[in-house]
mmCIF file of C-alpha atoms in Angstrom:
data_model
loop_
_atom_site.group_PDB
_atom_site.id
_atom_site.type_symbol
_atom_site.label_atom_id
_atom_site.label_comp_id
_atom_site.label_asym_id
_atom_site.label_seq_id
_atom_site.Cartn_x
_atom_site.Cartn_y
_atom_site.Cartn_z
ATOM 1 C CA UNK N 1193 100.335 158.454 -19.711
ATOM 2 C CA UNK N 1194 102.598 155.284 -19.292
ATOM 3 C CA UNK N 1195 101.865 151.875 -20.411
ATOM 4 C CA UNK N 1196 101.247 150.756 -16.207
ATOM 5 C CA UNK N 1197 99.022 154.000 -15.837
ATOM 6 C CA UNK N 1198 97.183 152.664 -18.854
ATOM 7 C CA UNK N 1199 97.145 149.185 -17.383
ATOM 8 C CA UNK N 1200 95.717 150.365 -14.167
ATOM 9 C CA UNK N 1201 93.137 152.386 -15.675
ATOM 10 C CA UNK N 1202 91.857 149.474 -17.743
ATOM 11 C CA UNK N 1203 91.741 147.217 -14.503
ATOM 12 C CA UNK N 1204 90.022 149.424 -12.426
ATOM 13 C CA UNK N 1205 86.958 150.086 -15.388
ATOM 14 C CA UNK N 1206 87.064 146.139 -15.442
ATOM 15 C CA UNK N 1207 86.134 145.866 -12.410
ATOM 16 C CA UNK N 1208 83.078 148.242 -12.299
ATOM 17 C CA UNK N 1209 82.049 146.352 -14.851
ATOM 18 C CA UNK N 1210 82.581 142.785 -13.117
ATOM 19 C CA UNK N 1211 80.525 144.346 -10.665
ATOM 20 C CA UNK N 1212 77.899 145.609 -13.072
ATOM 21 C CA UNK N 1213 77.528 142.066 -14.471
ATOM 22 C CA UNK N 1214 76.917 140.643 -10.838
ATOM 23 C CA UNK N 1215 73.991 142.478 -10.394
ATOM 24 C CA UNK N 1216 72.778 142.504 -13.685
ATOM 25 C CA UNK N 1217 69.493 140.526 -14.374
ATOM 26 C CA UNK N 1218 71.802 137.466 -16.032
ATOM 27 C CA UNK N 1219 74.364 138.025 -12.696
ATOM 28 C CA UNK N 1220 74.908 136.515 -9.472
ATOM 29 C CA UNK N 1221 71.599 135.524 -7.479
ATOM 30 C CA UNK N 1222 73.798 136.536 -4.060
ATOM 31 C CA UNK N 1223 74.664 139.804 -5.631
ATOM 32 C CA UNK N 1224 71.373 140.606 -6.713
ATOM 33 C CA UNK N 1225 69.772 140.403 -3.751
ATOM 34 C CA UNK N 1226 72.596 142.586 -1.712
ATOM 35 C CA UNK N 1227 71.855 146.288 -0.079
ATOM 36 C CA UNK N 1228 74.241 148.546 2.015
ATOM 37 C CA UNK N 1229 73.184 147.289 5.350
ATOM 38 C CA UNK N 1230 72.678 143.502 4.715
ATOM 39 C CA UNK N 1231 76.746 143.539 3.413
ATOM 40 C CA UNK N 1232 77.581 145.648 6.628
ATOM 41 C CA UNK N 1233 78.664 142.503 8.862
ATOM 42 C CA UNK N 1234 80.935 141.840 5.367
ATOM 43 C CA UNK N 1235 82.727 144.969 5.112
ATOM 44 C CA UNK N 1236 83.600 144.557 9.150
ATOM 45 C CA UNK N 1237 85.224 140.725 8.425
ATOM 46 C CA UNK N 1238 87.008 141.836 5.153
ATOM 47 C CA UNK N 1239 88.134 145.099 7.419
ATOM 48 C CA UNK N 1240 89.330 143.589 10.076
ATOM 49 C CA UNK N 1241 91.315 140.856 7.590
ATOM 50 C CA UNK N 1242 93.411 142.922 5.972
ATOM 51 C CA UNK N 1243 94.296 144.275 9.523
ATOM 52 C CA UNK N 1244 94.787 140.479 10.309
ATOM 53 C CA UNK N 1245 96.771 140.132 7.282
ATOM 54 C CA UNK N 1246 99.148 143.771 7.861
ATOM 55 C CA UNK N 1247 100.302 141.973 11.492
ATOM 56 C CA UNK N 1248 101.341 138.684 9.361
ATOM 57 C CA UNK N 1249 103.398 140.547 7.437
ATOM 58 C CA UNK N 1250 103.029 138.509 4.396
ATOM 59 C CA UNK N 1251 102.593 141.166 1.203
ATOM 60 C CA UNK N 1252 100.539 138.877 -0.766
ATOM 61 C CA UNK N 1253 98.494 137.843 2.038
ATOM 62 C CA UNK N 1254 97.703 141.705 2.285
ATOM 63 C CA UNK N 1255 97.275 142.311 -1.574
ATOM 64 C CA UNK N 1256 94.336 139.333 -1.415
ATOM 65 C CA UNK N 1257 92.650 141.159 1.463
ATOM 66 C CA UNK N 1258 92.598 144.887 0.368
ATOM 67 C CA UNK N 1259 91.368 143.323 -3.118
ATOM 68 C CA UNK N 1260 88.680 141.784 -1.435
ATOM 69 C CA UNK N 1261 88.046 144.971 0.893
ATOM 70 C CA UNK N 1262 88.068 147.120 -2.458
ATOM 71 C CA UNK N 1263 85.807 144.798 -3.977
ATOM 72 C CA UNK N 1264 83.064 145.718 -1.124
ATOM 73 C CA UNK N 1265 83.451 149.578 -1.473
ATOM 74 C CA UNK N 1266 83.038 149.189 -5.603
ATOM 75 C CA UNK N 1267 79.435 146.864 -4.346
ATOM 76 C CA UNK N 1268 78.374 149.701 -2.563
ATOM 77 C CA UNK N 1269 79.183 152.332 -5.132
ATOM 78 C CA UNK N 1270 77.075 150.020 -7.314
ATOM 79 C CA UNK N 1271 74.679 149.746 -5.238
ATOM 80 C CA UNK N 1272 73.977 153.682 -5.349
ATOM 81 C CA UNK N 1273 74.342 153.853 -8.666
ATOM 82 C CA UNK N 1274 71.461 151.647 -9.270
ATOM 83 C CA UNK N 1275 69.700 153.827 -6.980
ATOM 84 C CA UNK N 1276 70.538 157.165 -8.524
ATOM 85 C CA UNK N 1277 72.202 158.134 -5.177
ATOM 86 C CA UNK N 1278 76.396 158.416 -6.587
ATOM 87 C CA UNK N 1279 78.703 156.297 -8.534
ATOM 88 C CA UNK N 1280 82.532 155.454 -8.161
ATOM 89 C CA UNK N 1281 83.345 158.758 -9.818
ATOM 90 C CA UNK N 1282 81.413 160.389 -7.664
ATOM 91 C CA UNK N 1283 83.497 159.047 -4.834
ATOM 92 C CA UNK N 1284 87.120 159.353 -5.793
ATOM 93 C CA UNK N 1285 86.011 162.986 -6.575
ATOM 94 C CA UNK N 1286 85.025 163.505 -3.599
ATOM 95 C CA UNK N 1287 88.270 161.674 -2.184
ATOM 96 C CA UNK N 1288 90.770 164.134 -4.065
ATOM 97 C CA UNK N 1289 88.945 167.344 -3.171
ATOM 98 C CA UNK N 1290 88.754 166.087 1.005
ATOM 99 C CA UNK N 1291 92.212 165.100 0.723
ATOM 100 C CA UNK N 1292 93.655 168.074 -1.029
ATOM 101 C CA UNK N 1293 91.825 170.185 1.024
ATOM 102 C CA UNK N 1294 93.221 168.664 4.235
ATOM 103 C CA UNK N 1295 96.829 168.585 3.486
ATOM 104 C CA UNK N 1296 97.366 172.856 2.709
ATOM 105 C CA UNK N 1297 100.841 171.960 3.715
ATOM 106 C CA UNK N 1298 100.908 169.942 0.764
ATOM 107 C CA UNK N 1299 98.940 171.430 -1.895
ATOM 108 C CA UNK N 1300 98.943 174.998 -0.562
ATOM 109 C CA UNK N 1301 100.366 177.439 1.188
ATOM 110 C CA UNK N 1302 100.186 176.289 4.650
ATOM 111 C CA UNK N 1303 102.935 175.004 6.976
ATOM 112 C CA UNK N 1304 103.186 171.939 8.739
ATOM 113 C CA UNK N 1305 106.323 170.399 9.621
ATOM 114 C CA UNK N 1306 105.675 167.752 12.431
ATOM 115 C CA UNK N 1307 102.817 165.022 12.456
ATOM 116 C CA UNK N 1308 101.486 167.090 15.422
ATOM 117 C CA UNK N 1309 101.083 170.282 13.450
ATOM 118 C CA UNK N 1310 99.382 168.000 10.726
ATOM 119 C CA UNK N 1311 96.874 166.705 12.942
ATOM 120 C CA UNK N 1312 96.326 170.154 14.647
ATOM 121 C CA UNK N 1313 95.616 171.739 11.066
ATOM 122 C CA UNK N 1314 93.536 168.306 10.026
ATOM 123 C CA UNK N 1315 91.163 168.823 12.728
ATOM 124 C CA UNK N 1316 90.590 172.477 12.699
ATOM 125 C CA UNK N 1317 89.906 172.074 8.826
ATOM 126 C CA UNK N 1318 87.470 169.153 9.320
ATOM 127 C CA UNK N 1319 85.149 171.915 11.823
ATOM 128 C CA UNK N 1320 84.895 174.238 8.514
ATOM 129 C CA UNK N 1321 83.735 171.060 6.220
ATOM 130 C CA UNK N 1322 79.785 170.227 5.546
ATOM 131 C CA UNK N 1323 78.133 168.369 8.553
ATOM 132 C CA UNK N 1324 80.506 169.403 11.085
ATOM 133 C CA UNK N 1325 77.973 171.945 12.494
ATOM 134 C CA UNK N 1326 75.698 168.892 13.721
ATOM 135 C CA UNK N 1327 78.162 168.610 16.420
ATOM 136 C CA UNK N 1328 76.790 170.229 19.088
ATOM 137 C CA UNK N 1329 79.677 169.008 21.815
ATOM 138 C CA UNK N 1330 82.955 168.066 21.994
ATOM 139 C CA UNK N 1331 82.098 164.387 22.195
ATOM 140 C CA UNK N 1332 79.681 164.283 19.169
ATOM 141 C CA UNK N 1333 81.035 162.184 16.257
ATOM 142 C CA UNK N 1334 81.879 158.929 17.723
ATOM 143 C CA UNK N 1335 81.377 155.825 15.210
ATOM 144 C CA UNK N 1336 78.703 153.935 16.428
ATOM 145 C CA UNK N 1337 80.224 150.470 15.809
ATOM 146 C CA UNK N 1338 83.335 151.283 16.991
ATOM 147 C CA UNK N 1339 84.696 148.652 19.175
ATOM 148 C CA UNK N 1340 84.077 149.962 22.911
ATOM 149 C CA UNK N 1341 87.886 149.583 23.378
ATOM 150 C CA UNK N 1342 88.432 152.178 20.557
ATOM 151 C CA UNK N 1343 86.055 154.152 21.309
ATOM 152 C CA UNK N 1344 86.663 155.066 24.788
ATOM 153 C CA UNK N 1345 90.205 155.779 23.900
ATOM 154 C CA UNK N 1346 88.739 158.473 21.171
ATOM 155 C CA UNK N 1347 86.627 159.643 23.126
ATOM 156 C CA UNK N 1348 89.018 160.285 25.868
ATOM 157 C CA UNK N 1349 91.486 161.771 23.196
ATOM 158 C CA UNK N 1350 88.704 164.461 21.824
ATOM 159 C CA UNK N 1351 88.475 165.528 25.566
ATOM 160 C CA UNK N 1352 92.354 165.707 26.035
ATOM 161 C CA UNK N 1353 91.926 168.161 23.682
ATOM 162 C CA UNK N 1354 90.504 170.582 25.529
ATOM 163 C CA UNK N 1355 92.379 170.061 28.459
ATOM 164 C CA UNK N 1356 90.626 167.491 30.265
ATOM 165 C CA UNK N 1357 93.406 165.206 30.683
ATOM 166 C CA UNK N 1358 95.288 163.989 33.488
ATOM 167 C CA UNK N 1359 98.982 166.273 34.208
ATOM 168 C CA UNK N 1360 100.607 162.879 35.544
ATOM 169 C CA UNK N 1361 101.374 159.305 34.897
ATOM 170 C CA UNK N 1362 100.806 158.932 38.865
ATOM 171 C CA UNK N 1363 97.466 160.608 39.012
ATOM 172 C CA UNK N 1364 96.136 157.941 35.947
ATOM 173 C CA UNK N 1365 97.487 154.669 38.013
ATOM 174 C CA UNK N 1366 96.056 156.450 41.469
ATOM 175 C CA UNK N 1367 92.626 156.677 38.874
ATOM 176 C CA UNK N 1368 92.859 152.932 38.215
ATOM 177 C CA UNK N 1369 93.842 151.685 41.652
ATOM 178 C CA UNK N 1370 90.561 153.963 43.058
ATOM 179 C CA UNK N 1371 88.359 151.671 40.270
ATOM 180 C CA UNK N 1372 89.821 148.743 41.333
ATOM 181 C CA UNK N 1373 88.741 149.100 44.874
ATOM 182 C CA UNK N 1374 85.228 150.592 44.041
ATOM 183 C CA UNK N 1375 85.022 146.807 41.931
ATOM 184 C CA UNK N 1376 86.079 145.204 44.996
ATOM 185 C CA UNK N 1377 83.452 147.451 47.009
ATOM 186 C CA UNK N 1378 80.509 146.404 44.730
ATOM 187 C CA UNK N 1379 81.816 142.310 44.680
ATOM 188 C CA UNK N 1380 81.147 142.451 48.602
ATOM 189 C CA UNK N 1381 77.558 144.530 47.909
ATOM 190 C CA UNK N 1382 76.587 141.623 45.824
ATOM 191 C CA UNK N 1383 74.425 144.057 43.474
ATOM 192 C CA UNK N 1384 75.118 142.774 39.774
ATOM 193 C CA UNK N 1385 74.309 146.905 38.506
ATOM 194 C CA UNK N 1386 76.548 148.212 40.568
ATOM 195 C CA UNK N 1387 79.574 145.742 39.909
ATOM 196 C CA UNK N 1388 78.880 146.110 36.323
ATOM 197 C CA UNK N 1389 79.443 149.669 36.667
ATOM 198 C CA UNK N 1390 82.520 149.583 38.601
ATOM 199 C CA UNK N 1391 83.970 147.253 36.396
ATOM 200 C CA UNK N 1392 83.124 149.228 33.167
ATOM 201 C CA UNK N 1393 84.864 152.443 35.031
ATOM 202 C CA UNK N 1394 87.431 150.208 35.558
ATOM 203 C CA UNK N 1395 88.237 149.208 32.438
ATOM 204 C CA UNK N 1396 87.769 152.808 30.860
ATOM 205 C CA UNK N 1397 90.341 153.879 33.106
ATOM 206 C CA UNK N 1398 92.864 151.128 32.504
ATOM 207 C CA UNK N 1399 92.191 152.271 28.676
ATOM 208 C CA UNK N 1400 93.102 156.097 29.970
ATOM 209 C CA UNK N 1401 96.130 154.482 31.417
ATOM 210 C CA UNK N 1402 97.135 152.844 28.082
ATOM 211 C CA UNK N 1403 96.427 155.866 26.052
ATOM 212 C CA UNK N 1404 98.414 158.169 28.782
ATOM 213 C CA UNK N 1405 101.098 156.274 27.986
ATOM 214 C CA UNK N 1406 100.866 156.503 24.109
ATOM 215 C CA UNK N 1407 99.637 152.579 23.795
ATOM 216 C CA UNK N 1408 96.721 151.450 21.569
ATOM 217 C CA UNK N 1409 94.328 149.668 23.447
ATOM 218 C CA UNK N 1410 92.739 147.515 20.816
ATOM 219 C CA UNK N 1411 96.035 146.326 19.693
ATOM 220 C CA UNK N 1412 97.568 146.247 23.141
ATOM 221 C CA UNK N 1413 94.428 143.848 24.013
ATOM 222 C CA UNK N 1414 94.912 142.054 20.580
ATOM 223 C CA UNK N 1415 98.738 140.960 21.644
ATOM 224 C CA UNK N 1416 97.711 139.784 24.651
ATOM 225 C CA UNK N 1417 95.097 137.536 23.423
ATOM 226 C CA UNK N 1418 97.078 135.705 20.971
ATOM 227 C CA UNK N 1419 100.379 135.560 23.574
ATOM 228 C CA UNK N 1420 97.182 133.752 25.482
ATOM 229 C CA UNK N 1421 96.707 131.819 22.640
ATOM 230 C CA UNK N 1422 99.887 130.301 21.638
ATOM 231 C CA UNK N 1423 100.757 129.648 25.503
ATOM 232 C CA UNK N 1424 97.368 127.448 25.893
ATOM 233 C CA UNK N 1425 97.965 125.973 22.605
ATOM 234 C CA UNK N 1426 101.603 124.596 24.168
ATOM 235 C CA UNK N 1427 100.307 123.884 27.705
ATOM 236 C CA UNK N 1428 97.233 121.267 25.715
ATOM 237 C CA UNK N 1429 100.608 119.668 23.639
ATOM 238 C CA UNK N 1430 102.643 119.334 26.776
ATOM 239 C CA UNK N 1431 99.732 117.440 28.356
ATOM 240 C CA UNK N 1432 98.511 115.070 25.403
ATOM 241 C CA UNK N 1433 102.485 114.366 25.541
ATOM 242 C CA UNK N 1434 101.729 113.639 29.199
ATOM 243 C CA UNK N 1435 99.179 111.502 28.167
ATOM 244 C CA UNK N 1436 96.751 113.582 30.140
ATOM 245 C CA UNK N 1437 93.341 114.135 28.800
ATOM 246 C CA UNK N 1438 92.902 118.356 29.353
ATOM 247 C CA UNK N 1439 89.407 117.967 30.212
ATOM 248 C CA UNK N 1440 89.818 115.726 32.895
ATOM 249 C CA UNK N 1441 92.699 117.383 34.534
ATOM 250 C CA UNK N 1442 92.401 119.637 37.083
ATOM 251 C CA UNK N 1443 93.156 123.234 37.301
ATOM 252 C CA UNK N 1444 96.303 122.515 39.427
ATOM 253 C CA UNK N 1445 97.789 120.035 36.719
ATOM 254 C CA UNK N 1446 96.975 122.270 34.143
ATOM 255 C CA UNK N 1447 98.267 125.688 36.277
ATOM 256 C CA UNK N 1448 101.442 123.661 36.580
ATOM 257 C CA UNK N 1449 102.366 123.176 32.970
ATOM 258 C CA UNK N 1450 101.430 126.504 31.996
ATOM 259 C CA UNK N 1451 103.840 127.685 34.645
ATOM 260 C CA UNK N 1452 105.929 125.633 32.924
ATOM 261 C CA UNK N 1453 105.593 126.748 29.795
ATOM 262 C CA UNK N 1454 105.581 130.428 30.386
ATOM 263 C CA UNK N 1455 108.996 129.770 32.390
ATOM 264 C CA UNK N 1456 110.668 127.908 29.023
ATOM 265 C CA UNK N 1457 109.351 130.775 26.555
ATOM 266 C CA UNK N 1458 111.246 133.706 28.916
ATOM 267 C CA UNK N 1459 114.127 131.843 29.291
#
């Protein structure tokens, strides 16, 4: 074993044992008083900074955030420790063995020479593991909090699967331009169910649309907020430069400079 091997091994033990002191009787009042589900809304913000922090591209921005997101799975190891349930150990075990297990191309005698093959053999492995047999139906197995954006597109992938899928790009557009008009149909009802319907088939198949043509959603979505973003952000500069107060303009002033705007960023 190598002097960095050595090193790592020593940091990682100081650490469970940081997080031993916090919740020891002499530790950290906050700590103490911590359980799996009251540091659930925690693990989601430290999650979805370190996916904040891989689109900045800054390395040390994402070596602060998967610290901080490793720091939350060694509280709840701790947590079931203290409650006779597993420890840390128990969970990289169990990490190796799921992993190994998974990857026979790797580790044993299978073949698997394209990422498709990989995920083909990945998922008919997972339907021979523990818990699997709870699935009654395709669908089963969705993550609960999974963004709605994510989820539909899983949910539309584990269908795919089977062969309910779309043959064309055509047919999916035809799909979305059939939503659209059922929206428009339930707008001129005036029945508040029935338009939220239409639009929630609308969006999930605008999502089919993205995921027909190999696009994630969520991070589709995600671009187009911020793009959003930074174009406001210029159009409220460009108007205090006016001298223009943006709450008192109106929405032709301010349609104008973001036309503007939008025409000096594509040129």
């Amino acid at each position: 074993m190598n002097t960095h091997e050595n090193k790592s091994i020593s940091s990682f033990q100081d650490l469970i044992e940081l997080m031993r002191k916090l919740r020891s009787k002499d530790g950290c009042p906050w700590d103490k008083e911590q359980n799996h589900v009251s540091l659930k809304s925690h693990l989601i913000e430290e999650t979805y900074e370190v996916i904040d922090a891989i689109d900045s591209g800054n390395p040390d921005k994402l070596k602060e955030e998967l610290a901080d997101l490793f720091f939350h799975i060694i509280f709840h190891c701790q947590i079931a420790r203290e409650m006779g349930e597993f420890d840390i150990d128990c969970v990289m075990a169990l990490c190796i063995d799921k992993m190994t297990r998974r990857h026979p191309h790797v580790f044993g005698d299978a073949t698997a020479t394209t990422p498709e093959e990989v995920i083909h053999q990945w998922e008919q492995i997972k339907k021979t593991e523990k818990g699997f047999e709870e699935r009654k139906f395709i669908v089963d197995g969705l993550p609960r909090h999974l963004p709605a954006l994510q989820k539909a597109q899983k949910l539309q992938k584990k269908v795919a699967k089977v062969g309910f899928d779309w043959t064309n790009i055509h047919d999916v557009i035809a799909k979305v331009d059939e939503e659209l008009r059922e929206v428009k149909e339930a707008i001129r009802e005036k029945k508040p169910e029935h338009i939220e319907e239409e639009v929630g088939d609308l969006l999930f198949s605008i999502v089919n649309l993205a995921r027909f043509l190999k696009l994630d959603t969520e991070n589709v979505l995600h671009k187009t907020i911020y793009k959003f973003v930074d174009r406001f952000k210029k159009v409220e500069t460009e108007l205090t430069s006016m001298g223009k107060d943006i709450e008192k303009c109106t929405l032709e002033e301010m349609d104008a400079v973001w036309n503007k705007v939008k025409s000096n960023i594509s040129k």
